[in-house]
Every structure is written in structure tokens, then in C-alpha cells.
Tab-separated table of C-alpha atoms in Angstrom:
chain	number	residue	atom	x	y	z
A	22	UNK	CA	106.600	146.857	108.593
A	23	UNK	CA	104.888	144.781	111.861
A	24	UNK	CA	104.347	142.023	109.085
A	25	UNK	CA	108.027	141.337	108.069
A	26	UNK	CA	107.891	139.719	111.922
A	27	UNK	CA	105.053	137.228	110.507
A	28	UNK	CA	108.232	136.410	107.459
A	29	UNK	CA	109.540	133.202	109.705
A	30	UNK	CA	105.610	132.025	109.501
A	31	UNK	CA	105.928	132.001	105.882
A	32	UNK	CA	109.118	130.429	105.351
A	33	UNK	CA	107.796	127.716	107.335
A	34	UNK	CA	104.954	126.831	105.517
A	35	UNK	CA	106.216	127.375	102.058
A	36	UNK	CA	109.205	124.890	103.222
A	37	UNK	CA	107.111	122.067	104.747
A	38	UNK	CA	105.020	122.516	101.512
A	39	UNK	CA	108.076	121.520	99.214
A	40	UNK	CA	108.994	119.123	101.654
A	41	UNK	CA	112.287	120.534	102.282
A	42	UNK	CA	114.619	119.551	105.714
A	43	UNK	CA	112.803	120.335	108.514
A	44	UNK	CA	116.177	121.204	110.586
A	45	UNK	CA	117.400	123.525	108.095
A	46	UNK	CA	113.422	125.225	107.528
A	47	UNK	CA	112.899	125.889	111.339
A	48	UNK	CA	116.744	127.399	111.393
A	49	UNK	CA	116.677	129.369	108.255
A	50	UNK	CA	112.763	130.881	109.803
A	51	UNK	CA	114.587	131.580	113.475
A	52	UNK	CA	117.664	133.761	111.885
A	53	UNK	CA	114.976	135.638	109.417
A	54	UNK	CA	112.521	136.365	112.481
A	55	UNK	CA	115.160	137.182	114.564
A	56	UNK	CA	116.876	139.707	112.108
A	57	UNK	CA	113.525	141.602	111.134
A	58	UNK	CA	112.272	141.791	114.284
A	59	UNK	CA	115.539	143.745	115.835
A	60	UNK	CA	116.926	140.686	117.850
A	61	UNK	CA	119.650	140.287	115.820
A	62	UNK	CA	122.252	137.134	115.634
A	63	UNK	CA	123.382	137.486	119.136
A	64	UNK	CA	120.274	137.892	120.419
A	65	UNK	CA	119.005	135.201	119.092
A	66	UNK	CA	121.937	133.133	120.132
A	67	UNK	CA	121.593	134.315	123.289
A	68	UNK	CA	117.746	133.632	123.816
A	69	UNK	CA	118.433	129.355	122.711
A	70	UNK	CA	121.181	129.649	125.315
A	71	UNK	CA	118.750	130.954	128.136
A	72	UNK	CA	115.981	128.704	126.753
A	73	UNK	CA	118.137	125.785	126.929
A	74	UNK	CA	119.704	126.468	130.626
A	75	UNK	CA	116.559	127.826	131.842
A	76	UNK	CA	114.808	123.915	130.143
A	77	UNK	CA	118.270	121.839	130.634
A	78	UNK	CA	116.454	118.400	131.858
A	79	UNK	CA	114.143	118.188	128.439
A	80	UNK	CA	117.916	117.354	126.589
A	81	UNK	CA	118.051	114.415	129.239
A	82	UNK	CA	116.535	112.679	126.206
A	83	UNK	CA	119.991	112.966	124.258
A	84	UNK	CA	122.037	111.430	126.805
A	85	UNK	CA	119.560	108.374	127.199
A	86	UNK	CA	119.908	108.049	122.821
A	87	UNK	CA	123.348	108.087	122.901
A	88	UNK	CA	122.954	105.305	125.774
A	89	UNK	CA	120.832	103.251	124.018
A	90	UNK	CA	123.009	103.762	120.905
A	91	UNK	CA	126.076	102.142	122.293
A	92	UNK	CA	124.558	99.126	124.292
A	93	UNK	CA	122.739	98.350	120.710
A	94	UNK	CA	125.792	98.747	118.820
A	95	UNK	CA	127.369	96.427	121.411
A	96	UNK	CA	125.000	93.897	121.392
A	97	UNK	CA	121.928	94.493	123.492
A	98	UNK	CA	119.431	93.550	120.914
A	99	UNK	CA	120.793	90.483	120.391
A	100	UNK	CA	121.237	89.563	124.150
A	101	UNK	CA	117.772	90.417	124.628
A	102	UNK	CA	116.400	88.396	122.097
A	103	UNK	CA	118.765	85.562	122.994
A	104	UNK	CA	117.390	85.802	126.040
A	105	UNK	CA	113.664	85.040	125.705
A	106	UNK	CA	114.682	82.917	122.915
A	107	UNK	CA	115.409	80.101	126.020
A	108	UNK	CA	112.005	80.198	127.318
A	109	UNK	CA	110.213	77.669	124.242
A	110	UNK	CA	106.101	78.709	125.153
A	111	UNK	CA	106.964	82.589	125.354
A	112	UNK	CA	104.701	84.985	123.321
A	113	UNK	CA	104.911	87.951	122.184
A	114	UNK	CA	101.638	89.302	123.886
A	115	UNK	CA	102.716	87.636	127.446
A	116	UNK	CA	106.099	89.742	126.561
A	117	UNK	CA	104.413	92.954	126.203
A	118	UNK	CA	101.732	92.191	129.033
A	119	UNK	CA	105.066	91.636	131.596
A	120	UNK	CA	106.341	94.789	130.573
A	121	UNK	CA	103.096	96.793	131.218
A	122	UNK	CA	103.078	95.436	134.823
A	123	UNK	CA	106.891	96.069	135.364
A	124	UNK	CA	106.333	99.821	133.767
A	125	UNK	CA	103.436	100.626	135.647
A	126	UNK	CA	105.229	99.814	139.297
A	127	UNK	CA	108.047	101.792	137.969
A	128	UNK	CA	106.173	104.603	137.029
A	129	UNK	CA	104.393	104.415	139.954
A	130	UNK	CA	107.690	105.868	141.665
A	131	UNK	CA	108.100	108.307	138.784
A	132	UNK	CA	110.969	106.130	136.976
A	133	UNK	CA	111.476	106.422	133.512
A	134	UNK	CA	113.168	103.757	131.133
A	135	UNK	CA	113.179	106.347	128.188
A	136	UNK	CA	110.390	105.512	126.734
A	137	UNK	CA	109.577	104.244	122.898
A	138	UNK	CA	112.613	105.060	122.007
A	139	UNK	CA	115.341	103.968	124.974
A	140	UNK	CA	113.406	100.748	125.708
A	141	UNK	CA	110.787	99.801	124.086
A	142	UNK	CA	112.662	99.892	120.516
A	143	UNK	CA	116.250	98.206	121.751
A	144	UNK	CA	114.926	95.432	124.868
A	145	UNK	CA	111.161	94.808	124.037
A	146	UNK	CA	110.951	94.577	120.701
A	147	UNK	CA	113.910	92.408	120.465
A	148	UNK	CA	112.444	90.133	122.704
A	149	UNK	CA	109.066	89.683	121.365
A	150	UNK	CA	110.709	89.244	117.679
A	151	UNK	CA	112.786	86.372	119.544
A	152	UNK	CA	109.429	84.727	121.026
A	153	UNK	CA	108.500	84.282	117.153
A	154	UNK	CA	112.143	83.568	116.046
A	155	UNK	CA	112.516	80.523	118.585
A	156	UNK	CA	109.614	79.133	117.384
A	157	UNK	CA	111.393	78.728	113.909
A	158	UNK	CA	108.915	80.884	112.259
A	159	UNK	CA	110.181	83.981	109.659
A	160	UNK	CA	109.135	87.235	110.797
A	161	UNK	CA	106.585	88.574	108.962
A	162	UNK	CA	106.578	92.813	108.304
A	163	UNK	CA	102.928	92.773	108.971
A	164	UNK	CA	103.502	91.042	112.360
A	165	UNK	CA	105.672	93.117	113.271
A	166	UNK	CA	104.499	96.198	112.649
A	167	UNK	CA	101.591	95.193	114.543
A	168	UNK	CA	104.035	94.261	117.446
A	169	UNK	CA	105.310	97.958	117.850
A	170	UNK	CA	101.727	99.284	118.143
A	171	UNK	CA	101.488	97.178	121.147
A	172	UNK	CA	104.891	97.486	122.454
A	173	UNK	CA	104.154	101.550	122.500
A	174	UNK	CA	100.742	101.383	123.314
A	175	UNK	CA	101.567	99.220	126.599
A	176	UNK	CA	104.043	101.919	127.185
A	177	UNK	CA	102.045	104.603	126.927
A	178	UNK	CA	98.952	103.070	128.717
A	179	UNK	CA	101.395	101.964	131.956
A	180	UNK	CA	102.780	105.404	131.801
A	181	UNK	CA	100.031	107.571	131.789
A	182	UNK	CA	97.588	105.656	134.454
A	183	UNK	CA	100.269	104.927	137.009
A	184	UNK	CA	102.311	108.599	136.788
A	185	UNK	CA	99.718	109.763	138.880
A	186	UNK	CA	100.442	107.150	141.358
A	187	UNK	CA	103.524	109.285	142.550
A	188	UNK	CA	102.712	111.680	144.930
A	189	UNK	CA	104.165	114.775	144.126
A	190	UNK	CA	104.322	113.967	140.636
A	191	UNK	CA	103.938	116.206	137.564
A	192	UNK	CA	100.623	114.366	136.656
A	193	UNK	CA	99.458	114.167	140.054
A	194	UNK	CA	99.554	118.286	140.765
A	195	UNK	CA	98.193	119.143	137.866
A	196	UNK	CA	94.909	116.837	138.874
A	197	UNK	CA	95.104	118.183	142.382
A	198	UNK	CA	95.221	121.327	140.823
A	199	UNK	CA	92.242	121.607	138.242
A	200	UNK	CA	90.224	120.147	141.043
A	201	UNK	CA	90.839	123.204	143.488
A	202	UNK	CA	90.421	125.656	140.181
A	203	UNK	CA	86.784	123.481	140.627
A	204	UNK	CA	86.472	124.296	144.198
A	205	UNK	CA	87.413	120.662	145.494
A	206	UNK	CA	90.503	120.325	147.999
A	207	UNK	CA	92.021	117.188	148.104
A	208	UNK	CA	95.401	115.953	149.114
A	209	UNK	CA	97.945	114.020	146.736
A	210	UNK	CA	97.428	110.718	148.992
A	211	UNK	CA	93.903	110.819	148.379
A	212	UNK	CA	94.026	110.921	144.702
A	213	UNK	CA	96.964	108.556	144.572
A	214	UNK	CA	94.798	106.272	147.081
A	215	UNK	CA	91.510	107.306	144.468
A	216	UNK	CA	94.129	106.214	141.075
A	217	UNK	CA	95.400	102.830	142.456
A	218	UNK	CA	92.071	100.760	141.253
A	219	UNK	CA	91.931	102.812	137.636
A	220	UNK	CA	95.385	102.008	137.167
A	221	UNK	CA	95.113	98.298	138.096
A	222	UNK	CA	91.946	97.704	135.528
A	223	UNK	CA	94.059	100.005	132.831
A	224	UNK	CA	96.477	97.490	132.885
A	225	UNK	CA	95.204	94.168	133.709
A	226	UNK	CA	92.440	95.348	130.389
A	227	UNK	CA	95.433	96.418	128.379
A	228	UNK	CA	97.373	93.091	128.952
A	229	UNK	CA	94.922	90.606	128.589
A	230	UNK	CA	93.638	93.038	125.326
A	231	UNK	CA	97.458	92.971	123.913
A	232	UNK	CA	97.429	88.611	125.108
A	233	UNK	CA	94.334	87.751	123.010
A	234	UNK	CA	95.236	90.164	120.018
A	235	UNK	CA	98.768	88.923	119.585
A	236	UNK	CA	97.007	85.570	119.850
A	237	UNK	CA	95.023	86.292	117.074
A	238	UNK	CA	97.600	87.913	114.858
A	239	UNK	CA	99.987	85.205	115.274
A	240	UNK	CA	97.658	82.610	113.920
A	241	UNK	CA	96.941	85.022	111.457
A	242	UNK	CA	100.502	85.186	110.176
A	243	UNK	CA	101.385	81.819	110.831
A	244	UNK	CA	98.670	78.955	111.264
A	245	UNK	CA	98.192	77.183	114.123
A	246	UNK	CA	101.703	77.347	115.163
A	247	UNK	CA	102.555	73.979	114.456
């Protein structure tokens, strides 16, 4: 009887394996665990409800998409783009590498933008198509594919060396923890004071890296520019 529980497990795997809707899989494997394992439909209702209260700021996500949904469907992409499109010798890499340094004081002071998805996609990406668009060149799929990796890896790079930079941060006491698990006490100043150089090189590396590689993928895609 204990493994009608594991049921949920199973309907999981044998729905990924057809490659049915994920939503409706994970849904249809919550009710069946919930009813065979004597939670029942209101007690699974009312663990997502206590789940959700009790983890409230993860959804903070949804508000920022619907956000980002409405200034793109008003326009932002194209403002963005229109907007770099006035500066002639803009690049994409020089783009990307102004970002990093603009995300990494930000997220020194623990402030978020949303991400891939509420900034990178709808301001940088715009903008760094529009450094290749001004130019008069066609944008080329490869290219821009390309483009996103470095957009997100910039993002991710700024973000996760300069977090730590905030004292009192989320990154920063779980360092300050694992040290004392090691037997070292330190203070959050002193690792923030200890980060400021790694971050620095992790993003003065990452921006000349993303400068010289757009450089080379641009006269990949498209000559010598002229």
C-alpha cells in the first residue's frame, strides 16, 4: 500500500517520456499523490496556499513579467533600439560590457533588474540588435543567437561576483556561514572588503572577453564592416 504514495513519481516520468504538458503532468501527479496518500483535495489545496504565503516574494517574478509585458507591447524594444541606434561606432560587445559594469554596482546594493528575462531580453538585446541594425547590416540568426549567450552570461557573471558585495546579503551569509561551519569567524565587511578585487577582475575579464568575441563574430557574419 506505502507504494501507491511513490504513484505521482510514476506519472511523472511516464508523462515527460511522451512528452506530454508539463503543467498539466506535475498537476495531474499532485492530485494523485495527494489522494493516495490521505491528504485529500483540500488538503492539498490547502498545503499550495501555505506554501505560497509562507514563499510569497518568489511570485515577485510574475509581477516583474507582466511589467515587462506591457512596456514591450508599448514600445520599449523599439525605444531601446532607437536609442543606441544614434550613437554610429556602438557595438554590440561595448553594449553588453556597459551593462556588466552598470549590473555589477547595482547588485552590489542587492538591486535586481529581473534578470534574463525582465531586462536582458526587452532593453539589452534590443539595443545590441540596433548597434548592428544602424550599421545597415541584416541580422543574422547565428549572430544573434550568439548575442544572447553574452547578454545572459554578462548577467549572470555581474550577478553572482558582486551579490556578495552587499553586506547582509543572501550570498554573503551563506559564505560567512560555511566559513564558521570551518572554524573561521569573519565579519560581512571583511568578506565584502576580501570580494571587491574578485569582482572587479570578474568583470573587467568578462567585458573585455565579451568586446573581443563580439569583435570576432561580427566580422565573422559580416566582413570587415565596410
Amino acid at each position: 500500500m506505502e507504494y501507491l504514495k511513490l504513484l505521482g513519481i510514476l506519472i511523472v516520468i511516464i508523462g515527460f517520456a511522451l512528452k506530454k504538458d508539463s503543467i498539466l503532468i506535475i498537476l495531474l501527479a499532485s492530485i494523485v499523490t495527494a489522494v493516495v496518500g490521505g491528504l485529500g483535495i483540500e488538503g492539498l489545496l490547502t498545503t499550495l496556499g501555505t506554501s505560497f504565503v509562507a514563499n510569497r516574494a518568489m511570485a515577485i517574478f510574475i509581477i516583474i513579467m507582466l511589467i515587462t509585458g506591457t512596456l514591450e507591447r508599448n514600445g520599449l524594444k523599439e525605444s531601446a533600439a532607437a536609442l543606441i541606434g544614434k550613437f554610429k561606432n556602438a557595438s554590440a560587445g561595448a553594449v553588453i560590457g556597459a551593462y556588466g559594469i552598470m549590473r555589477g554596482i547595482f547588485a552590489a546594493f542587492n538591486i535586481s533588474f529581473g534578470g534574463v528575462a525582465g531586462f536582458v531580453r526587452p532593453i539589452i538585446m534590443p539595443m545590441a540588435l540596433g548597434t548592428v541594425e544602424s550599421k545597415g547590416k541584416e541580422l543574422n540568426e547565428e549572430y544573434v543567437e550568439e548575442l544572447k549567450g553574452m547578454s545572459s552570461g554578462m548577467e549572470n557573471i555581474a550577478w553572482f561576483f558582486c551579490q556578495v558585495l552587499f553586506i547582509g546579503g543572501a550570498g554573503a551569509l551563506l559564505v560567512q556561514a560555511t566559513l564558521e561551519d570551518l572554524g573561521y569567524k569573519t565579519s560581512l565587511v571583511d568578506l565584502a572588503k576580501v570580494e571587491i578585487p574578485v569582482a572587479v577582475f570578474a568583470i573587467v575579464v568578462a567585458i573585455v572577453y565579451y568586446f573581443l568575441k563580439d569583435k570576432r563574430l561580427f566580422k565573422k557574419y559580416y566582413g570587415n564592416g565596410k
